[in-house]
Amino acid sequence: MYLPGVGPKKAEILGKEIEVFTWEDLLYYFPYKYIDRSKIFKIREIDGNMPFIQLRGRIAGYALQGEGSARRLTAAFYDDTGTIELVWFRMRRQIPELYKQDTEYILFGKPTVFGHRISVAHPELETESKFYDGEVGVQGQYNTTEKMKNAFLHSRAIQKIITQILGNIKRTLSETLPDAVIQHNRLISIDEALRNIHFPKTPDLLRKSQFRLKFEELFYLQLNILQVTKYREKRLGGLKFPRVGDYFNDFYHRNLPFELTNAQKRVVKEIRRDTNSGKQMNRLLQGDVGSGKTLVALLSVLLALDNGFQGAIMAPTEILAVQHYETISELLSGLNVEVALLTGSTPKSRRKGMLPRIKSGEIQLLIGTHALIEDVVEFGNLGLVVVDEQHRFGVVQRAKLWKKNTIAPHVLVMTATPIPRTLAMTVYGDLDVSVIDELPPGRKPVKTLHRYIKKKETLYHSVRKQLQEGRQVYIVYPLIEESEKMDLQNLQEGFETTRQIFPEYNVSMVHGKMKTAEKEAEMQKFVSGETQIMVATTVIEVGVNVPNASVMIIENAERFGLSQLHQLRGRVGRGADQSFCILLTRYELSETTRRRLAIMTETNDGFLIAEEDLKLRGPGDIDGIQQSGIAFHLKIADLSRDGQIVTIARDSAQEILADDPLLEKPQHQILKQQLAKLNQRRQAGWFMIS
Ligand code: ADP
Ligand code: MG
């Protein structure tokens, strides 16, 4: 279909910028918000907190101001109650041609207030007659990029093109869901939904359109995930671990230094059930920092050993792999289990000697980093792979594990980044989820305090007290990629200052740019207590365990995300003593930052924090989703708010697949077609999980 007002150049920009290639794509380019176009404000009424608003007035004159990148075109815009300033940084030459002086315009934009001056940057201006062309009332606003705006494809232009498209389509748009699904969930038709999402006739119809389109998006996502899961179950089959033998029992009764928590027991049972079901296990184990996941991993490995299989534990970093190796070797002492460590820095000669022993099955448990899923590493009979702190591992690597044995080994993925239920269902819909929702007994919750940098002096006093009692201290600095150099400098300065303030103590420093061996050695000094203060970047974020550390100071805490702060905090509070986490910030903070810090001081509950994080940041930013290998492109559903729709959509998809797993029934052909279409869509990267 010919798109009115869209020449080849604009078409190219639409494709490149927002992946809109056809008129249909554009119909699925939904407004990101709606504005009441029926109200026009007076300049006198404007204050600093207004969203996008409309004014009616005239331009009194233009002026060029500023130099270099601050060069801008300004105009005075007035109505009968006052004057404001309009500002353009782009298209400075064209604007005065486009918008004449002393012509009445309807202005649309977001006012900003500086002292007594009010200005609107890059406003949209329309003459009244043109403006009332379209429908007045609630109007959609479309996201546009810089390049789009430069090509005059601003929100209003998009809206006009969509008006034309919908005007040209006289027939009803064909349905995209089976009748039964529509009836059962009381959805409005796709035709009504698409027309009203762009041009809502009433607020009620807008709500119904949003519901219908969100449902549809989540429904197909779920249908796809569930189908892939079924396919995988059928294709892969599973190894069976029927025996609980000597390895497991001896360890459990002789070596285990403490009683398992009820949550640990429950999860071990779940894993036993899975590994004996004849299906391949793909389980996600979520447990807050310090909840004792390592032990669950080890018990699962022993189960594999009891059934004649090998086990592997994979960690995201060298430090963690080594720590696992050491902890586990010690836990297993006297049990005659052959454990080996394989990482990127294992010397070639050592590795060479190990490979045949892995292949023969002599090495029963291999612990390591990514190095252990390299193709050269062949196992004799790998039965279980544990992936620790999974947000550093992707779906792609997971699939690679499946090929490590003729029958795919069971996979247990562990994470301390709690994933809110709705997100887990959507992103990890193919994984079963276990949760350790209980900390080992005797732990005191970490006390978290927010302090301003100015008050640092008093803080050092309390820190010294902890040190005098024999405790250890972490001081963490942020690291942001773009200004790595500055951050390192910052860290270095922090290191020097710390040494000056605490001359009687030994200070370690660790950062990501250090050589692994060096980093390791420094870390080891802190673990052994040789150094009492650890100045570091977030490299210590994941998994490191020093129970004697009782204070964590986070510098520039405003630069960390919620989940990250929580992860860091998890490094303390691992022993029996009261621990503290101090969030240091400057005084001026944004509203959301204050909220983040308040949440941290109020709760230690990782799940609550994850939910809040999702609300504050939106799912695109959640740790790990991006690294997880699944691009996330929900067009309308919002996982932080639409949890209920996720559930309904999943139920609906499940019901259909239970009744017709291969979608063969005539009434389900539409589902097959839609899935195929969605899988083809270039932008729908998330449909390609397998
Ligand atoms: P995470 O879940 O963060 O990986 P770890 O497995 O490192 O936690 O466990 C944290 C600490 O708790 C370890 O020192 C471990 O020995 C201890 N621990 C684990 N389970 C128990 C338990 N049931 N009772 C007491 N301490 C436990
Ligand atoms: Mg751990």
mmCIF file of N, CA, C and O and ligand atoms in Angstrom, residues 287-295 320 323-324 388-389 414-416 542-545 571 574, ligand 2:
data_model
loop_
_atom_site.group_PDB
_atom_site.id
_atom_site.type_symbol
_atom_site.label_atom_id
_atom_site.label_comp_id
_atom_site.label_asym_id
_atom_site.label_seq_id
_atom_site.Cartn_x
_atom_site.Cartn_y
_atom_site.Cartn_z
ATOM 1 N N GLY A 287 17.681 -17.557 44.706
ATOM 2 C CA GLY A 287 17.841 -17.481 46.149
ATOM 3 C C GLY A 287 18.660 -16.260 46.446
ATOM 4 O O GLY A 287 19.685 -16.018 45.805
ATOM 5 N N ASP A 288 18.207 -15.495 47.382
ATOM 6 C CA ASP A 288 18.881 -14.256 47.716
ATOM 7 C C ASP A 288 20.337 -14.527 48.071
ATOM 8 O O ASP A 288 20.709 -15.652 48.386
ATOM 9 N N VAL A 289 21.145 -13.500 48.014
ATOM 10 C CA VAL A 289 22.552 -13.653 48.368
ATOM 11 C C VAL A 289 22.665 -14.247 49.769
ATOM 12 O O VAL A 289 21.958 -13.842 50.679
ATOM 13 N N GLY A 290 23.517 -15.239 49.894
ATOM 14 C CA GLY A 290 23.739 -15.846 51.202
ATOM 15 C C GLY A 290 22.717 -16.891 51.612
ATOM 16 O O GLY A 290 22.726 -17.376 52.732
ATOM 17 N N SER A 291 21.835 -17.253 50.694
ATOM 18 C CA SER A 291 20.781 -18.197 51.073
ATOM 19 C C SER A 291 21.248 -19.651 51.007
ATOM 20 O O SER A 291 20.515 -20.559 51.370
ATOM 21 N N GLY A 292 22.475 -19.868 50.527
ATOM 22 C CA GLY A 292 23.016 -21.219 50.545
ATOM 23 C C GLY A 292 22.749 -22.018 49.281
ATOM 24 O O GLY A 292 22.429 -23.212 49.329
ATOM 25 N N LYS A 293 22.944 -21.402 48.152
ATOM 26 C CA LYS A 293 22.715 -22.093 46.887
ATOM 27 C C LYS A 293 23.829 -23.089 46.573
ATOM 28 O O LYS A 293 23.594 -24.136 45.980
ATOM 29 N N THR A 294 25.049 -22.738 46.997
ATOM 30 C CA THR A 294 26.186 -23.596 46.677
ATOM 31 C C THR A 294 25.956 -25.024 47.191
ATOM 32 O O THR A 294 26.265 -25.997 46.501
ATOM 33 N N LEU A 295 25.392 -25.099 48.367
ATOM 34 C CA LEU A 295 25.162 -26.393 48.976
ATOM 35 C C LEU A 295 24.148 -27.205 48.162
ATOM 36 O O LEU A 295 24.305 -28.419 47.974
ATOM 37 N N LEU A 320 35.278 -16.466 41.393
ATOM 38 C CA LEU A 320 34.195 -17.289 41.905
ATOM 39 C C LEU A 320 34.449 -18.765 41.692
ATOM 40 O O LEU A 320 34.169 -19.591 42.562
ATOM 41 N N GLN A 323 36.831 -19.877 44.219
ATOM 42 C CA GLN A 323 36.198 -19.963 45.532
ATOM 43 C C GLN A 323 35.309 -21.209 45.651
ATOM 44 O O GLN A 323 35.346 -21.908 46.654
ATOM 45 N N HIS A 324 34.558 -21.481 44.611
ATOM 46 C CA HIS A 324 33.736 -22.696 44.604
ATOM 47 C C HIS A 324 34.612 -23.936 44.747
ATOM 48 O O HIS A 324 34.301 -24.851 45.493
ATOM 49 N N ASP A 388 26.215 -21.057 37.818
ATOM 50 C CA ASP A 388 26.022 -20.141 38.934
ATOM 51 C C ASP A 388 25.916 -18.710 38.430
ATOM 52 O O ASP A 388 26.578 -18.335 37.477
ATOM 53 N N GLU A 389 25.083 -17.937 39.095
ATOM 54 C CA GLU A 389 24.888 -16.521 38.751
ATOM 55 C C GLU A 389 24.611 -16.360 37.268
ATOM 56 O O GLU A 389 25.342 -15.738 36.534
ATOM 57 N N MET A 414 21.553 -21.042 38.639
ATOM 58 C CA MET A 414 21.338 -20.392 39.931
ATOM 59 C C MET A 414 21.543 -18.887 39.814
ATOM 60 O O MET A 414 22.458 -18.437 39.148
ATOM 61 N N THR A 415 20.689 -18.139 40.457
ATOM 62 C CA THR A 415 20.865 -16.700 40.426
ATOM 63 C C THR A 415 20.467 -16.064 41.742
ATOM 64 O O THR A 415 19.534 -16.512 42.403
ATOM 65 N N ALA A 416 21.202 -15.031 42.102
ATOM 66 C CA ALA A 416 20.853 -14.266 43.293
ATOM 67 C C ALA A 416 20.122 -12.996 42.890
ATOM 68 O O ALA A 416 19.741 -12.203 43.721
ATOM 69 N N VAL A 542 29.561 -10.280 42.713
ATOM 70 C CA VAL A 542 28.924 -11.585 42.648
ATOM 71 C C VAL A 542 29.633 -12.623 43.504
ATOM 72 O O VAL A 542 30.822 -12.854 43.361
ATOM 73 N N GLY A 543 28.880 -13.216 44.399
ATOM 74 C CA GLY A 543 29.301 -14.465 45.020
ATOM 75 C C GLY A 543 30.415 -14.500 46.040
ATOM 76 O O GLY A 543 30.481 -15.440 46.812
ATOM 77 N N VAL A 544 31.302 -13.517 46.087
ATOM 78 C CA VAL A 544 32.448 -13.630 46.978
ATOM 79 C C VAL A 544 31.997 -13.705 48.444
ATOM 80 O O VAL A 544 31.096 -13.011 48.872
ATOM 81 N N ASN A 545 32.659 -14.574 49.206
ATOM 82 C CA ASN A 545 32.187 -14.869 50.554
ATOM 83 C C ASN A 545 33.277 -14.639 51.608
ATOM 84 O O ASN A 545 34.198 -15.417 51.728
ATOM 85 N N ARG A 571 27.346 -8.913 50.131
ATOM 86 C CA ARG A 571 28.704 -9.325 50.487
ATOM 87 C C ARG A 571 28.926 -9.247 51.994
ATOM 88 O O ARG A 571 29.866 -9.841 52.507
ATOM 89 N N ARG A 574 27.192 -11.974 56.290
ATOM 90 C CA ARG A 574 27.330 -13.399 56.053
ATOM 91 C C ARG A 574 27.803 -14.132 57.311
ATOM 92 O O ARG A 574 27.856 -15.345 57.324
HETATM 93 MG MG MG B 2 26.749 -18.171 45.390
#
